[in-house]
Short mmCIF file of N, CA and C in Angstrom, two decimals:
data_model
loop_
_atom_site.label_atom_id
_atom_site.label_comp_id
_atom_site.label_asym_id
_atom_site.label_seq_id
_atom_site.Cartn_x
_atom_site.Cartn_y
_atom_site.Cartn_z
N UNK O 22 154.54 89.39 137.52
CA UNK O 22 153.52 88.47 137.96
C UNK O 22 152.57 88.21 136.81
N UNK O 23 152.31 86.96 136.57
CA UNK O 23 151.41 86.55 135.50
C UNK O 23 149.98 86.89 135.88
N UNK O 24 149.23 87.50 134.97
CA UNK O 24 147.83 87.79 135.21
C UNK O 24 147.00 86.73 134.53
N UNK O 25 146.38 85.85 135.32
CA UNK O 25 145.62 84.76 134.71
C UNK O 25 144.32 85.25 134.12
N UNK O 26 143.81 84.48 133.17
CA UNK O 26 142.48 84.72 132.65
C UNK O 26 141.52 84.28 133.74
N UNK O 27 140.68 85.20 134.22
CA UNK O 27 139.81 84.88 135.35
C UNK O 27 138.38 84.63 134.92
N UNK O 28 138.17 84.32 133.65
CA UNK O 28 136.82 84.03 133.20
C UNK O 28 136.29 82.79 133.88
N UNK O 29 135.01 82.86 134.22
CA UNK O 29 134.33 81.69 134.76
C UNK O 29 133.80 80.91 133.58
N UNK O 30 133.89 79.62 133.66
CA UNK O 30 133.34 78.80 132.59
C UNK O 30 132.42 77.76 133.20
N UNK O 31 131.31 77.52 132.56
CA UNK O 31 130.38 76.50 133.01
C UNK O 31 130.54 75.29 132.11
N UNK O 32 130.15 74.14 132.64
CA UNK O 32 130.30 72.91 131.87
C UNK O 32 129.23 72.80 130.78
N UNK O 33 128.19 73.63 130.84
CA UNK O 33 127.15 73.60 129.82
C UNK O 33 126.49 74.97 129.75
N UNK O 34 125.53 75.12 128.82
CA UNK O 34 124.81 76.38 128.69
C UNK O 34 123.78 76.56 129.80
N UNK O 35 123.56 75.56 130.60
CA UNK O 35 122.60 75.58 131.70
C UNK O 35 123.10 76.52 132.80
N UNK O 36 122.36 77.60 133.14
CA UNK O 36 122.82 78.53 134.18
C UNK O 36 122.90 77.90 135.57
N UNK O 37 122.26 76.76 135.76
CA UNK O 37 122.35 76.09 137.06
C UNK O 37 123.52 75.11 137.13
N UNK O 38 124.25 74.97 136.02
CA UNK O 38 125.41 74.08 135.99
C UNK O 38 126.49 74.62 136.92
N UNK O 39 127.29 73.75 137.49
CA UNK O 39 128.38 74.21 138.37
C UNK O 39 129.33 75.14 137.62
N UNK O 40 129.82 76.13 138.34
CA UNK O 40 130.80 77.06 137.78
C UNK O 40 132.18 76.43 137.91
N UNK O 41 132.96 76.48 136.85
CA UNK O 41 134.33 75.98 136.86
C UNK O 41 135.25 77.18 136.66
N UNK O 42 136.42 77.11 137.21
CA UNK O 42 137.39 78.19 137.11
C UNK O 42 138.62 77.71 136.36
N UNK O 43 139.20 78.61 135.56
CA UNK O 43 140.43 78.26 134.89
C UNK O 43 141.65 78.69 135.71
N UNK O 44 141.38 79.17 136.92
CA UNK O 44 142.43 79.56 137.86
C UNK O 44 142.31 78.73 139.12
N UNK O 45 143.38 78.79 139.93
CA UNK O 45 143.38 78.07 141.20
C UNK O 45 144.06 78.94 142.25
N UNK O 46 143.52 78.90 143.45
CA UNK O 46 144.10 79.58 144.60
C UNK O 46 144.48 78.50 145.60
N UNK O 47 145.76 78.38 145.90
CA UNK O 47 146.23 77.30 146.77
C UNK O 47 147.15 77.83 147.86
N UNK O 48 147.02 77.25 149.03
CA UNK O 48 147.91 77.52 150.16
C UNK O 48 148.67 76.23 150.44
N UNK O 49 149.96 76.35 150.65
CA UNK O 49 150.80 75.20 150.99
C UNK O 49 151.45 75.48 152.34
N UNK O 50 151.17 74.62 153.32
CA UNK O 50 151.67 74.77 154.68
C UNK O 50 152.69 73.70 154.99
N UNK O 51 153.67 74.07 155.82
CA UNK O 51 154.64 73.07 156.25
C UNK O 51 153.96 72.13 157.25
N UNK O 52 154.19 70.86 157.09
CA UNK O 52 153.45 69.84 157.84
C UNK O 52 153.71 69.83 159.34
N UNK O 53 154.78 70.47 159.81
CA UNK O 53 155.11 70.43 161.23
C UNK O 53 154.56 71.61 162.03
N UNK O 54 153.66 72.39 161.46
CA UNK O 54 153.08 73.52 162.18
C UNK O 54 152.01 73.05 163.16
N UNK O 55 151.90 73.79 164.27
CA UNK O 55 150.81 73.55 165.22
C UNK O 55 149.51 74.07 164.61
N UNK O 56 148.39 73.63 165.13
CA UNK O 56 147.09 74.01 164.58
C UNK O 56 146.91 75.52 164.54
N UNK O 57 147.22 76.22 165.62
CA UNK O 57 147.03 77.67 165.63
C UNK O 57 147.91 78.34 164.58
N UNK O 58 149.11 77.78 164.37
CA UNK O 58 150.00 78.34 163.37
C UNK O 58 149.44 78.14 161.96
N UNK O 59 148.88 76.98 161.68
CA UNK O 59 148.30 76.70 160.37
C UNK O 59 147.19 77.70 160.05
N UNK O 60 146.34 77.96 161.02
CA UNK O 60 145.23 78.88 160.81
C UNK O 60 145.74 80.30 160.61
N UNK O 61 146.67 80.72 161.45
CA UNK O 61 147.22 82.06 161.36
C UNK O 61 147.95 82.28 160.03
N UNK O 62 148.79 81.34 159.66
CA UNK O 62 149.56 81.44 158.42
C UNK O 62 148.61 81.48 157.22
N UNK O 63 147.61 80.62 157.20
CA UNK O 63 146.66 80.61 156.08
C UNK O 63 145.96 81.95 155.94
N UNK O 64 145.50 82.51 157.05
CA UNK O 64 144.81 83.80 157.00
C UNK O 64 145.72 84.89 156.45
N UNK O 65 146.95 84.96 156.93
CA UNK O 65 147.88 85.96 156.44
C UNK O 65 148.18 85.78 154.95
N UNK O 66 148.43 84.55 154.55
CA UNK O 66 148.81 84.30 153.15
C UNK O 66 147.70 84.68 152.17
N UNK O 67 146.47 84.28 152.45
CA UNK O 67 145.40 84.58 151.50
C UNK O 67 145.04 86.06 151.48
N UNK O 68 145.33 86.78 152.57
CA UNK O 68 145.07 88.22 152.55
C UNK O 68 145.93 88.90 151.49
N UNK O 69 147.13 88.38 151.26
CA UNK O 69 147.99 88.93 150.23
C UNK O 69 147.41 88.75 148.84
N UNK O 70 146.86 87.57 148.59
CA UNK O 70 146.26 87.31 147.28
C UNK O 70 145.04 88.20 147.09
N UNK O 71 144.19 88.27 148.11
CA UNK O 71 142.96 89.04 148.00
C UNK O 71 143.17 90.53 147.79
N UNK O 72 144.24 91.07 148.32
CA UNK O 72 144.48 92.51 148.18
C UNK O 72 145.13 92.87 146.84
N UNK O 73 145.83 91.94 146.24
CA UNK O 73 146.55 92.24 145.00
C UNK O 73 145.85 91.78 143.73
N UNK O 74 144.93 90.86 143.84
CA UNK O 74 144.25 90.32 142.66
C UNK O 74 142.75 90.59 142.82
N UNK O 75 142.28 91.76 142.43
CA UNK O 75 140.87 92.10 142.67
C UNK O 75 139.88 91.15 142.01
N UNK O 76 140.25 90.53 140.89
CA UNK O 76 139.32 89.63 140.20
C UNK O 76 139.01 88.36 140.99
N UNK O 77 139.83 88.04 141.99
CA UNK O 77 139.60 86.83 142.77
C UNK O 77 138.51 87.04 143.83
N UNK O 78 138.11 88.28 144.03
CA UNK O 78 137.10 88.61 145.02
C UNK O 78 135.73 88.67 144.36
N UNK O 79 134.76 87.99 144.96
CA UNK O 79 133.40 87.96 144.43
C UNK O 79 132.58 89.17 144.84
N UNK O 80 131.31 89.06 144.62
CA UNK O 80 130.37 90.14 144.95
C UNK O 80 130.04 90.11 146.44
N UNK O 81 129.53 91.24 146.98
CA UNK O 81 129.15 91.28 148.40
C UNK O 81 128.01 90.30 148.69
N UNK O 82 127.93 89.89 149.93
CA UNK O 82 126.87 89.00 150.40
C UNK O 82 125.81 89.82 151.13
N UNK O 83 124.60 89.29 151.16
CA UNK O 83 123.52 89.88 151.95
C UNK O 83 122.57 88.76 152.34
N UNK O 84 122.00 88.87 153.53
CA UNK O 84 121.02 87.85 153.92
C UNK O 84 119.60 88.34 153.60
N UNK O 85 118.63 87.49 153.84
CA UNK O 85 117.25 87.80 153.49
C UNK O 85 116.69 88.96 154.30
N UNK O 86 117.33 89.31 155.43
CA UNK O 86 116.87 90.43 156.25
C UNK O 86 117.52 91.75 155.84
N UNK O 87 118.35 91.72 154.80
CA UNK O 87 118.98 92.95 154.32
C UNK O 87 120.29 93.31 154.99
N UNK O 88 120.86 92.41 155.77
CA UNK O 88 122.16 92.66 156.38
C UNK O 88 123.25 92.40 155.34
N UNK O 89 124.15 93.34 155.21
CA UNK O 89 125.24 93.22 154.24
C UNK O 89 126.47 92.60 154.88
N UNK O 90 127.21 91.82 154.05
CA UNK O 90 128.43 91.17 154.50
C UNK O 90 129.54 91.42 153.48
N UNK O 91 130.76 91.26 153.93
CA UNK O 91 131.92 91.53 153.08
C UNK O 91 132.03 90.57 151.91
N UNK O 92 132.70 91.03 150.88
CA UNK O 92 133.04 90.18 149.74
C UNK O 92 134.05 89.13 150.19
N UNK O 93 134.03 87.99 149.55
CA UNK O 93 134.99 86.93 149.83
C UNK O 93 135.53 86.40 148.50
N UNK O 94 136.45 85.47 148.59
CA UNK O 94 136.97 84.87 147.37
C UNK O 94 135.82 84.28 146.56
N UNK O 95 135.92 84.37 145.25
CA UNK O 95 134.88 83.86 144.36
C UNK O 95 135.04 82.38 144.06
N UNK O 96 136.12 81.79 144.53
CA UNK O 96 136.39 80.39 144.26
C UNK O 96 137.02 79.75 145.49
N UNK O 97 137.01 78.44 145.57
CA UNK O 97 137.58 77.76 146.73
C UNK O 97 139.08 78.02 146.89
N UNK O 98 139.51 77.98 148.13
CA UNK O 98 140.93 78.03 148.46
C UNK O 98 141.32 76.61 148.84
N UNK O 99 142.24 76.03 148.08
CA UNK O 99 142.70 74.66 148.35
C UNK O 99 143.90 74.73 149.27
N UNK O 100 143.89 73.95 150.34
CA UNK O 100 144.97 73.97 151.31
C UNK O 100 145.71 72.63 151.27
N UNK O 101 147.02 72.73 151.11
CA UNK O 101 147.90 71.57 151.01
C UNK O 101 148.92 71.62 152.14
N UNK O 102 149.59 70.51 152.35
CA UNK O 102 150.70 70.48 153.31
C UNK O 102 151.84 69.67 152.71
N UNK O 103 153.02 69.96 153.22
CA UNK O 103 154.19 69.23 152.74
C UNK O 103 155.38 69.50 153.64
N UNK O 104 156.47 68.88 153.30
CA UNK O 104 157.72 69.03 154.05
C UNK O 104 158.35 70.38 153.74
N UNK O 105 159.37 70.70 154.50
CA UNK O 105 160.14 71.92 154.25
C UNK O 105 160.69 71.90 152.82
N UNK O 106 161.15 70.74 152.38
CA UNK O 106 161.70 70.61 151.03
C UNK O 106 160.62 70.82 149.97
N UNK O 107 159.41 70.35 150.24
CA UNK O 107 158.30 70.55 149.31
C UNK O 107 158.00 72.03 149.16
N UNK O 108 157.99 72.77 150.28
CA UNK O 108 157.74 74.21 150.22
C UNK O 108 158.85 74.93 149.46
N UNK O 109 160.09 74.55 149.70
CA UNK O 109 161.21 75.17 149.00
C UNK O 109 161.10 74.96 147.49
N UNK O 110 160.78 73.74 147.09
CA UNK O 110 160.63 73.45 145.66
C UNK O 110 159.45 74.21 145.07
N UNK O 111 158.33 74.26 145.79
CA UNK O 111 157.15 74.98 145.30
C UNK O 111 157.45 76.47 145.17
N UNK O 112 158.19 77.01 146.11
CA UNK O 112 158.56 78.43 146.07
C UNK O 112 159.37 78.73 144.80
N UNK O 113 160.34 77.90 144.51
CA UNK O 113 161.14 78.08 143.29
C UNK O 113 160.30 77.97 142.03
N UNK O 114 159.39 77.01 141.99
CA UNK O 114 158.52 76.85 140.82
C UNK O 114 157.59 78.05 140.67
N UNK O 115 157.08 78.56 141.79
CA UNK O 115 156.17 79.72 141.73
C UNK O 115 156.92 80.95 141.20
N UNK O 116 158.12 81.17 141.71
CA UNK O 116 158.91 82.31 141.23
C UNK O 116 159.22 82.18 139.74
N UNK O 117 159.56 80.98 139.30
CA UNK O 117 159.92 80.80 137.89
C UNK O 117 158.71 80.97 136.96
N UNK O 118 157.51 80.72 137.48
CA UNK O 118 156.29 80.87 136.66
C UNK O 118 155.68 82.26 136.75
N UNK O 119 156.16 83.07 137.67
CA UNK O 119 155.68 84.44 137.77
C UNK O 119 154.24 84.59 138.23
N UNK O 120 153.73 83.63 139.00
CA UNK O 120 152.35 83.72 139.50
C UNK O 120 152.30 84.60 140.74
N UNK O 121 151.10 85.02 141.11
CA UNK O 121 150.91 85.77 142.35
C UNK O 121 151.33 84.87 143.51
N UNK O 122 152.15 85.39 144.42
CA UNK O 122 152.75 84.58 145.47
C UNK O 122 152.87 85.38 146.75
N UNK O 123 152.44 84.79 147.86
CA UNK O 123 152.71 85.36 149.18
C UNK O 123 153.44 84.31 150.00
N UNK O 124 154.31 84.76 150.90
CA UNK O 124 155.11 83.84 151.71
C UNK O 124 154.98 84.17 153.18
N UNK O 125 155.17 83.16 154.01
CA UNK O 125 155.21 83.31 155.46
C UNK O 125 156.40 82.50 155.93
N UNK O 126 157.32 83.14 156.65
CA UNK O 126 158.51 82.46 157.14
C UNK O 126 158.40 82.26 158.65
N UNK O 127 159.21 81.37 159.18
CA UNK O 127 159.17 81.09 160.62
C UNK O 127 159.49 82.33 161.45
N UNK O 128 160.28 83.24 160.90
CA UNK O 128 160.63 84.47 161.61
C UNK O 128 159.40 85.32 161.95
N UNK O 129 158.35 85.20 161.16
CA UNK O 129 157.18 86.05 161.36
C UNK O 129 156.40 85.68 162.62
N UNK O 130 156.63 84.50 163.17
CA UNK O 130 155.97 84.15 164.43
C UNK O 130 156.50 84.99 165.60
N UNK O 131 157.69 85.57 165.43
CA UNK O 131 158.31 86.34 166.52
C UNK O 131 158.08 87.85 166.38
N UNK O 132 157.45 88.27 165.31
CA UNK O 132 157.21 89.70 165.11
C UNK O 132 155.77 90.01 165.48
N UNK O 133 155.47 91.28 165.64
CA UNK O 133 154.12 91.63 166.05
C UNK O 133 153.46 92.67 165.18
N UNK O 134 154.07 92.97 164.04
CA UNK O 134 153.47 94.00 163.18
C UNK O 134 153.98 93.87 161.75
N UNK O 135 153.29 94.52 160.86
CA UNK O 135 153.58 94.44 159.43
C UNK O 135 154.98 94.94 159.09
N UNK O 136 155.41 96.04 159.69
CA UNK O 136 156.74 96.60 159.40
C UNK O 136 157.83 95.59 159.72
N UNK O 137 157.73 94.97 160.90
CA UNK O 137 158.74 94.00 161.31
C UNK O 137 158.64 92.72 160.48
N UNK O 138 157.43 92.35 160.07
CA UNK O 138 157.27 91.18 159.19
C UNK O 138 158.03 91.40 157.88
N UNK O 139 157.81 92.56 157.26
CA UNK O 139 158.49 92.84 155.98
C UNK O 139 160.00 92.88 156.16
N UNK O 140 160.46 93.46 157.26
CA UNK O 140 161.90 93.53 157.52
C UNK O 140 162.49 92.13 157.72
N UNK O 141 161.75 91.25 158.37
CA UNK O 141 162.25 89.89 158.61
C UNK O 141 162.41 89.13 157.30
N UNK O 142 161.48 89.30 156.38
CA UNK O 142 161.60 88.63 155.08
C UNK O 142 162.73 89.27 154.27
N UNK O 143 162.79 90.59 154.27
CA UNK O 143 163.80 91.31 153.49
C UNK O 143 165.22 90.99 153.94
N UNK O 144 165.40 90.61 155.20
CA UNK O 144 166.74 90.35 155.75
C UNK O 144 167.34 89.03 155.30
N UNK O 145 166.55 88.21 154.62
CA UNK O 145 167.00 86.86 154.25
C UNK O 145 166.93 86.68 152.74
N UNK O 146 167.97 86.08 152.18
CA UNK O 146 167.96 85.79 150.75
C UNK O 146 166.94 84.72 150.41
N UNK O 147 166.50 84.73 149.18
CA UNK O 147 165.46 83.81 148.71
C UNK O 147 165.75 82.35 149.06
N UNK O 148 166.97 81.91 148.87
CA UNK O 148 167.31 80.51 149.12
C UNK O 148 167.47 80.18 150.60
N UNK O 149 167.49 81.19 151.47
CA UNK O 149 167.61 80.94 152.91
C UNK O 149 166.30 81.18 153.66
N UNK O 150 165.23 81.53 152.96
CA UNK O 150 163.95 81.75 153.63
C UNK O 150 163.50 80.45 154.30
N UNK O 151 163.16 80.53 155.59
CA UNK O 151 162.65 79.37 156.31
C UNK O 151 161.12 79.38 156.15
N UNK O 152 160.67 78.91 155.00
CA UNK O 152 159.25 78.96 154.65
C UNK O 152 158.43 78.01 155.50
N UNK O 153 157.32 78.53 156.02
CA UNK O 153 156.35 77.66 156.71
C UNK O 153 155.03 77.66 155.94
N UNK O 154 154.90 78.57 154.98
CA UNK O 154 153.69 78.60 154.17
C UNK O 154 153.85 79.52 152.97
N UNK O 155 153.08 79.22 151.94
CA UNK O 155 153.00 80.09 150.79
C UNK O 155 151.62 79.95 150.17
N UNK O 156 151.20 81.01 149.49
CA UNK O 156 149.93 80.98 148.75
C UNK O 156 150.22 81.39 147.33
N UNK O 157 149.57 80.73 146.39
CA UNK O 157 149.74 81.02 144.98
C UNK O 157 148.38 81.13 144.31
N UNK O 158 148.33 81.99 143.30
CA UNK O 158 147.13 82.15 142.49
C UNK O 158 147.58 82.28 141.05
N UNK O 159 146.96 81.50 140.19
CA UNK O 159 147.31 81.57 138.78
C UNK O 159 146.53 80.56 137.98
N UNK O 160 146.93 80.36 136.74
CA UNK O 160 146.27 79.36 135.90
C UNK O 160 146.30 78.00 136.59
N UNK O 161 145.21 77.29 136.47
CA UNK O 161 145.05 76.00 137.17
C UNK O 161 146.24 75.06 136.93
N UNK O 162 146.65 74.92 135.67
CA UNK O 162 147.74 73.97 135.37
C UNK O 162 149.07 74.42 135.99
N UNK O 163 149.32 75.72 136.04
CA UNK O 163 150.56 76.22 136.65
C UNK O 163 150.55 75.96 138.15
N UNK O 164 149.43 76.23 138.82
CA UNK O 164 149.35 76.02 140.27
C UNK O 164 149.48 74.53 140.58
N UNK O 165 148.87 73.68 139.77
CA UNK O 165 149.02 72.23 139.97
C UNK O 165 150.48 71.82 139.93
N UNK O 166 151.24 72.38 139.00
CA UNK O 166 152.67 72.04 138.90
C UNK O 166 153.45 72.61 140.08
N UNK O 167 153.06 73.78 140.57
CA UNK O 167 153.76 74.40 141.69
C UNK O 167 153.61 73.57 142.96
N UNK O 168 152.41 73.07 143.24
CA UNK O 168 152.18 72.33 144.49
C UNK O 168 152.42 70.82 144.33
N UNK O 169 152.98 70.42 143.20
CA UNK O 169 153.28 69.00 142.97
C UNK O 169 154.13 68.46 144.11
N UNK O 170 153.76 67.30 144.62
CA UNK O 170 154.48 66.68 145.72
C UNK O 170 153.84 66.96 147.07
N UNK O 171 152.94 67.92 147.13
CA UNK O 171 152.22 68.22 148.37
C UNK O 171 150.95 67.37 148.41
N UNK O 172 150.36 67.27 149.59
CA UNK O 172 149.11 66.53 149.74
C UNK O 172 148.04 67.47 150.30
N UNK O 173 146.80 67.14 150.03
CA UNK O 173 145.71 67.96 150.56
C UNK O 173 145.80 67.95 152.09
N UNK O 174 145.54 69.11 152.68
CA UNK O 174 145.54 69.22 154.13
C UNK O 174 144.42 68.37 154.69
N UNK O 175 144.70 67.62 155.76
CA UNK O 175 143.64 66.74 156.31
C UNK O 175 142.48 67.51 156.91
#
């Protein structure tokens, strides 16, 4: 897996300037999913990125009353959609580029736990995976090429 440079870069020396990232975190969903499936798949997919790439997680949050909140991603998560063929092509491009990648297959809708989820994916060869979603994290230009052909989720 490629380890991207996770440095934050600003457009100027001004500390109030917007922060730009040289990395991208993207989720690609199959366009025929129901709304509940899209939400569920997205949550599962990004959890994989967050647990394996510690640099993608920002600092803890706190409100003015001193209540503490969990850390979240330090940058936006872009959500795309595409056809089954678009997901298959993106999956192949992600594997060939060695970026951080999580997958969700249609079989996982029928399982109820992590052990069975892993077994369902392991039982199918790479080219036969019925992908309904994937998440990728890596250098911005590599992720752009991986999700080529997909459109932003409405």
